[in-house]
Amino acid sequence: MLTLYYAKGSSALASHLLLEEVGAEYAVHEVPIAHGANHEPAYLAVNPKGRVPALKTPEGVITENPAILNYVAATHPQAEMLPDTPFARAEADALNAYLCATVHVAFAHLLRGARWADSAEAQAAMKDKVAANLADCAQVIEDHYLKGPWALGDTYTHCDAYLFLVPRWLAKAGVDLSDFPKLEAHHNALLHRPATLAVMAIHGI
Ligand SMILES: N[C@@H](CCC(=O)N[C@@H](CS)C(=O)NCC(=O)O)C(=O)O
């Protein structure tokens, strides 16, 4: 049995979406990060980094969206979520790494500036850059990653669950999604999938 530790509306949405898409048997455990539950000993015993998502598996806990997405896809081969050539797998890994290490971190400067600087001035200066940085990231995705209609082409893969987050980050930063027509069409397609709707209902979005 798998257990997903998540916070509503957080980046755990990506891992949650894929669990639902592949028809996994899983339980959910909410960690209300707005109330600091992620820093309490009970959760730090699950993920010492104090972040969501985390996925408890029979073999141990996995953290980091790209790793969870790979695990869920690989353990549910019937869902055919992983590309089947080494090059296509590497392309998928590159997109998921970009989303994790660059795009998510660019977004985090909006609300989590205290991770990088103590002074209010420095935090405000970082905030001021978020919309422009995210717009640049969206352009890279639009021009170089998103093949269409799905991330890697004709079929939905684990990358698509992760891409669900990008329009949400853009909206929170005040970046207009309609400037990125492929991303907008991709998001609209996601919003028609039963798995997306089921997960959104759990997250109250
Ligand atoms: N690289 C991690 C990032 C996880 C992360 O930063 N999650 C946020 C929620 S979107 C979190 O737990 N924040 C709580 C905090 O910073 O206290 C991943 O992709 O899983």
CSV table of C-alpha atoms and ligand atoms in Angstrom, one decimal:
chain,number,residue,atom,x,y,z
A,1,MET,CA,0.0,0.0,0.0
A,2,LEU,CA,1.2,3.5,-0.8
A,3,THR,CA,0.6,6.6,1.3
A,4,LEU,CA,0.9,10.1,-0.2
A,5,TYR,CA,1.7,12.9,2.2
A,6,TYR,CA,0.4,16.0,0.7
A,7,ALA,CA,-0.7,19.6,1.4
A,8,LYS,CA,-3.8,21.0,-0.3
A,9,GLY,CA,-2.9,23.0,-3.4
A,10,SER,CA,0.8,22.3,-3.1
A,11,SER,CA,3.3,20.8,-5.6
A,12,ALA,CA,2.1,17.4,-4.2
A,13,LEU,CA,-0.6,17.8,-6.8
A,14,ALA,CA,1.8,16.4,-9.4
A,15,SER,CA,2.4,13.1,-7.6
A,16,HIS,CA,-1.2,12.9,-6.6
A,17,LEU,CA,-2.4,13.3,-10.2
A,18,LEU,CA,-0.2,10.5,-11.4
A,19,LEU,CA,-1.3,8.1,-8.6
A,20,GLU,CA,-4.9,8.8,-9.7
A,21,GLU,CA,-4.1,8.5,-13.4
A,22,VAL,CA,-2.4,5.0,-13.1
A,23,GLY,CA,-5.2,3.7,-10.9
A,24,ALA,CA,-2.9,3.1,-8.0
A,25,GLU,CA,-4.1,1.8,-4.6
A,26,TYR,CA,-3.1,4.5,-2.2
A,27,ALA,CA,-4.0,6.4,0.9
A,28,VAL,CA,-3.6,10.1,1.5
A,29,HIS,CA,-2.3,11.8,4.6
A,30,GLU,CA,-2.7,15.6,4.7
A,31,VAL,CA,0.1,17.6,6.1
A,32,PRO,CA,-1.2,21.2,6.6
A,33,ILE,CA,1.9,23.1,5.9
A,34,ALA,CA,0.1,26.4,6.5
A,35,HIS,CA,0.0,25.4,10.1
A,36,GLY,CA,3.5,24.2,10.2
A,37,ALA,CA,2.6,20.5,10.5
A,38,ASN,CA,5.5,19.7,8.1
A,39,HIS,CA,8.0,20.8,10.8
A,40,GLU,CA,6.5,18.6,13.6
A,41,PRO,CA,8.4,15.5,14.7
A,42,ALA,CA,5.8,13.1,13.4
A,43,TYR,CA,6.2,14.4,9.8
A,44,LEU,CA,10.0,15.0,10.0
A,45,ALA,CA,10.2,11.2,10.8
A,46,VAL,CA,8.6,10.7,7.3
A,47,ASN,CA,10.6,13.4,5.5
A,48,PRO,CA,13.4,15.0,7.4
A,49,LYS,CA,13.4,17.9,4.8
A,50,GLY,CA,9.9,18.9,6.1
A,51,ARG,CA,8.5,19.2,2.6
A,52,VAL,CA,5.6,17.6,0.7
A,53,PRO,CA,5.1,15.5,-1.2
A,54,ALA,CA,6.4,12.3,0.3
A,55,LEU,CA,5.3,8.8,-0.7
A,56,LYS,CA,5.5,5.9,1.8
A,57,THR,CA,6.1,2.7,-0.1
A,58,PRO,CA,6.6,-0.9,1.2
A,59,GLU,CA,10.3,-0.4,0.7
A,60,GLY,CA,10.6,3.1,2.3
A,61,VAL,CA,9.8,6.7,1.8
A,62,ILE,CA,10.4,8.5,-1.5
A,63,THR,CA,10.6,12.3,-1.7
A,64,GLU,CA,11.0,14.8,-4.5
A,65,ASN,CA,8.3,14.9,-7.2
A,66,PRO,CA,10.5,13.6,-10.1
A,67,ALA,CA,11.5,10.6,-8.1
A,68,ILE,CA,7.9,9.9,-7.0
A,69,LEU,CA,6.6,10.3,-10.5
A,70,ASN,CA,9.2,7.9,-11.8
A,71,TYR,CA,8.4,5.3,-9.1
A,72,VAL,CA,4.7,5.5,-9.6
A,73,ALA,CA,5.0,5.2,-13.4
A,74,ALA,CA,7.5,2.3,-13.2
A,75,THR,CA,5.4,0.4,-10.7
A,76,HIS,CA,2.3,0.7,-12.8
A,77,PRO,CA,3.5,-0.4,-16.2
A,78,GLN,CA,0.0,-1.2,-17.5
A,79,ALA,CA,-0.6,2.6,-17.5
A,80,GLU,CA,2.3,3.2,-19.9
A,81,MET,CA,3.4,6.4,-18.4
A,82,LEU,CA,7.1,6.1,-19.1
A,83,PRO,CA,8.6,6.5,-22.6
A,84,ASP,CA,10.2,3.4,-23.8
A,85,THR,CA,13.4,4.5,-25.4
A,86,PRO,CA,16.5,5.7,-23.5
A,87,PHE,CA,16.5,9.0,-25.4
A,88,ALA,CA,12.8,9.7,-24.7
A,89,ARG,CA,13.3,8.7,-21.1
A,90,ALA,CA,16.1,11.2,-20.9
A,91,GLU,CA,14.0,13.9,-22.5
A,92,ALA,CA,11.3,13.2,-19.8
A,93,ASP,CA,13.9,13.3,-17.0
A,94,ALA,CA,15.2,16.6,-18.4
A,95,LEU,CA,11.7,18.2,-18.3
A,96,ASN,CA,10.9,16.9,-14.8
A,97,ALA,CA,14.4,18.1,-13.6
A,98,TYR,CA,13.7,21.5,-15.1
A,99,LEU,CA,10.3,21.8,-13.4
A,100,CYS,CA,11.8,20.7,-10.0
A,101,ALA,CA,15.1,22.5,-9.9
A,102,THR,CA,14.4,25.7,-11.9
A,103,VAL,CA,10.7,26.4,-12.3
A,104,HIS,CA,9.5,25.4,-8.9
A,105,VAL,CA,12.5,27.2,-7.3
A,106,ALA,CA,11.8,30.4,-9.3
A,107,PHE,CA,8.2,30.3,-8.0
A,108,ALA,CA,9.3,29.6,-4.4
A,109,HIS,CA,10.9,33.1,-4.4
A,110,LEU,CA,7.4,34.6,-4.3
A,111,LEU,CA,6.4,33.2,-0.9
A,112,ARG,CA,9.5,31.6,0.5
A,113,GLY,CA,12.2,34.3,0.1
A,114,ALA,CA,13.2,33.8,3.7
A,115,ARG,CA,15.0,30.7,2.6
A,116,TRP,CA,17.5,32.8,0.7
A,117,ALA,CA,17.7,36.1,2.5
A,118,ASP,CA,16.8,37.7,5.9
A,119,SER,CA,16.3,41.3,5.0
A,120,ALA,CA,12.9,42.5,4.0
A,121,GLU,CA,14.5,44.5,1.2
A,122,ALA,CA,16.2,41.5,-0.3
A,123,GLN,CA,13.1,39.4,-0.1
A,124,ALA,CA,11.1,42.1,-1.8
A,125,ALA,CA,13.7,42.4,-4.6
A,126,MET,CA,13.5,38.6,-5.1
A,127,LYS,CA,9.7,38.8,-5.3
A,128,ASP,CA,9.9,41.5,-7.9
A,129,LYS,CA,11.8,39.1,-10.2
A,130,VAL,CA,9.4,36.2,-9.9
A,131,ALA,CA,6.9,37.0,-12.7
A,132,ALA,CA,9.6,37.7,-15.2
A,133,ASN,CA,11.6,34.6,-14.3
A,134,LEU,CA,8.4,32.4,-14.5
A,135,ALA,CA,7.5,33.9,-17.8
A,136,ASP,CA,11.0,33.0,-19.1
A,137,CYS,CA,10.5,29.5,-17.9
A,138,ALA,CA,7.1,29.2,-19.5
A,139,GLN,CA,8.6,30.4,-22.8
A,140,VAL,CA,11.3,27.7,-22.6
A,141,ILE,CA,8.7,25.0,-21.9
A,142,GLU,CA,6.5,26.4,-24.7
A,143,ASP,CA,9.4,26.5,-27.3
A,144,HIS,CA,11.5,23.6,-26.3
A,145,TYR,CA,9.8,21.0,-24.1
A,146,LEU,CA,6.0,20.8,-24.7
A,147,LYS,CA,5.6,18.8,-28.0
A,148,GLY,CA,1.8,18.8,-27.8
A,149,PRO,CA,-0.8,17.9,-27.3
A,150,TRP,CA,1.0,16.2,-24.3
A,151,ALA,CA,4.4,17.0,-23.0
A,152,LEU,CA,6.2,14.3,-25.0
A,153,GLY,CA,3.8,14.1,-27.9
A,154,ASP,CA,0.8,12.0,-28.6
A,155,THR,CA,0.4,10.2,-25.2
A,156,TYR,CA,0.0,11.3,-21.6
A,157,THR,CA,3.1,10.6,-19.5
A,158,HIS,CA,4.3,11.3,-16.0
A,159,CYS,CA,5.6,14.7,-17.2
A,160,ASP,CA,2.0,15.8,-17.9
A,161,ALA,CA,1.1,15.4,-14.2
A,162,TYR,CA,4.0,17.6,-13.3
A,163,LEU,CA,3.2,20.3,-15.9
A,164,PHE,CA,-0.2,20.8,-14.3
A,165,LEU,CA,1.6,22.9,-11.7
A,166,VAL,CA,3.1,25.5,-14.1
A,167,PRO,CA,-0.1,27.4,-15.0
A,168,ARG,CA,-0.9,27.5,-11.3
A,169,TRP,CA,2.5,29.0,-10.5
A,170,LEU,CA,2.1,31.5,-13.4
A,171,ALA,CA,-1.3,32.6,-12.1
A,172,LYS,CA,-0.1,33.1,-8.6
A,173,ALA,CA,2.8,35.3,-10.0
A,174,GLY,CA,0.4,37.3,-12.2
A,175,VAL,CA,1.7,35.9,-15.5
A,176,ASP,CA,-0.9,35.6,-18.2
A,177,LEU,CA,-1.2,32.0,-19.4
A,178,SER,CA,-2.7,33.0,-22.7
A,179,ASP,CA,0.8,34.3,-23.7
A,180,PHE,CA,1.7,30.6,-23.9
A,181,PRO,CA,-0.9,28.9,-26.2
A,182,LYS,CA,0.5,25.4,-26.1
A,183,LEU,CA,0.7,25.4,-22.3
A,184,GLU,CA,-2.8,26.8,-22.1
A,185,ALA,CA,-4.2,24.1,-24.4
A,186,HIS,CA,-2.3,21.5,-22.4
A,187,HIS,CA,-3.8,22.8,-19.2
A,188,ASN,CA,-7.3,22.8,-20.6
A,189,ALA,CA,-6.8,19.2,-21.8
A,190,LEU,CA,-5.7,18.2,-18.3
A,191,LEU,CA,-8.8,19.9,-16.8
A,192,HIS,CA,-11.0,17.4,-18.8
A,193,ARG,CA,-9.4,14.3,-17.4
A,194,PRO,CA,-11.4,12.5,-14.6
A,195,ALA,CA,-8.2,11.9,-12.6
A,196,THR,CA,-7.4,15.7,-12.6
A,197,LEU,CA,-11.0,16.5,-11.5
A,198,ALA,CA,-10.9,13.8,-8.7
A,199,VAL,CA,-7.6,15.2,-7.3
A,200,MET,CA,-8.7,18.8,-7.6
A,201,ALA,CA,-11.8,17.9,-5.5
A,202,ILE,CA,-9.6,16.4,-2.8
A,203,HIS,CA,-7.4,19.6,-2.8
A,204,GLY,CA,-10.4,21.9,-2.8
A,205,ILE,CA,-9.3,23.7,-6.0
B,1,LIG,N1,11.8,19.6,-4.7
B,1,LIG,C1,10.7,19.3,-3.9
B,1,LIG,C2,10.0,20.5,-3.4
B,1,LIG,C3,9.0,20.3,-2.4
B,1,LIG,C4,8.5,21.5,-1.7
B,1,LIG,O1,9.2,22.6,-1.7
B,1,LIG,N2,7.2,21.5,-1.3
B,1,LIG,C5,6.6,22.6,-0.7
B,1,LIG,C6,5.1,22.7,-1.0
B,1,LIG,S1,4.9,23.1,-2.7
B,1,LIG,C7,6.7,22.5,0.8
B,1,LIG,O2,6.6,21.4,1.4
B,1,LIG,N3,6.9,23.7,1.5
B,1,LIG,C8,6.9,23.7,2.9
B,1,LIG,C9,7.9,24.6,3.5
B,1,LIG,O3,8.7,25.2,2.8
B,1,LIG,O4,7.9,24.8,4.7
B,1,LIG,C10,9.7,18.4,-4.7
B,1,LIG,O5,9.7,18.5,-5.9
B,1,LIG,O6,9.1,17.5,-4.2
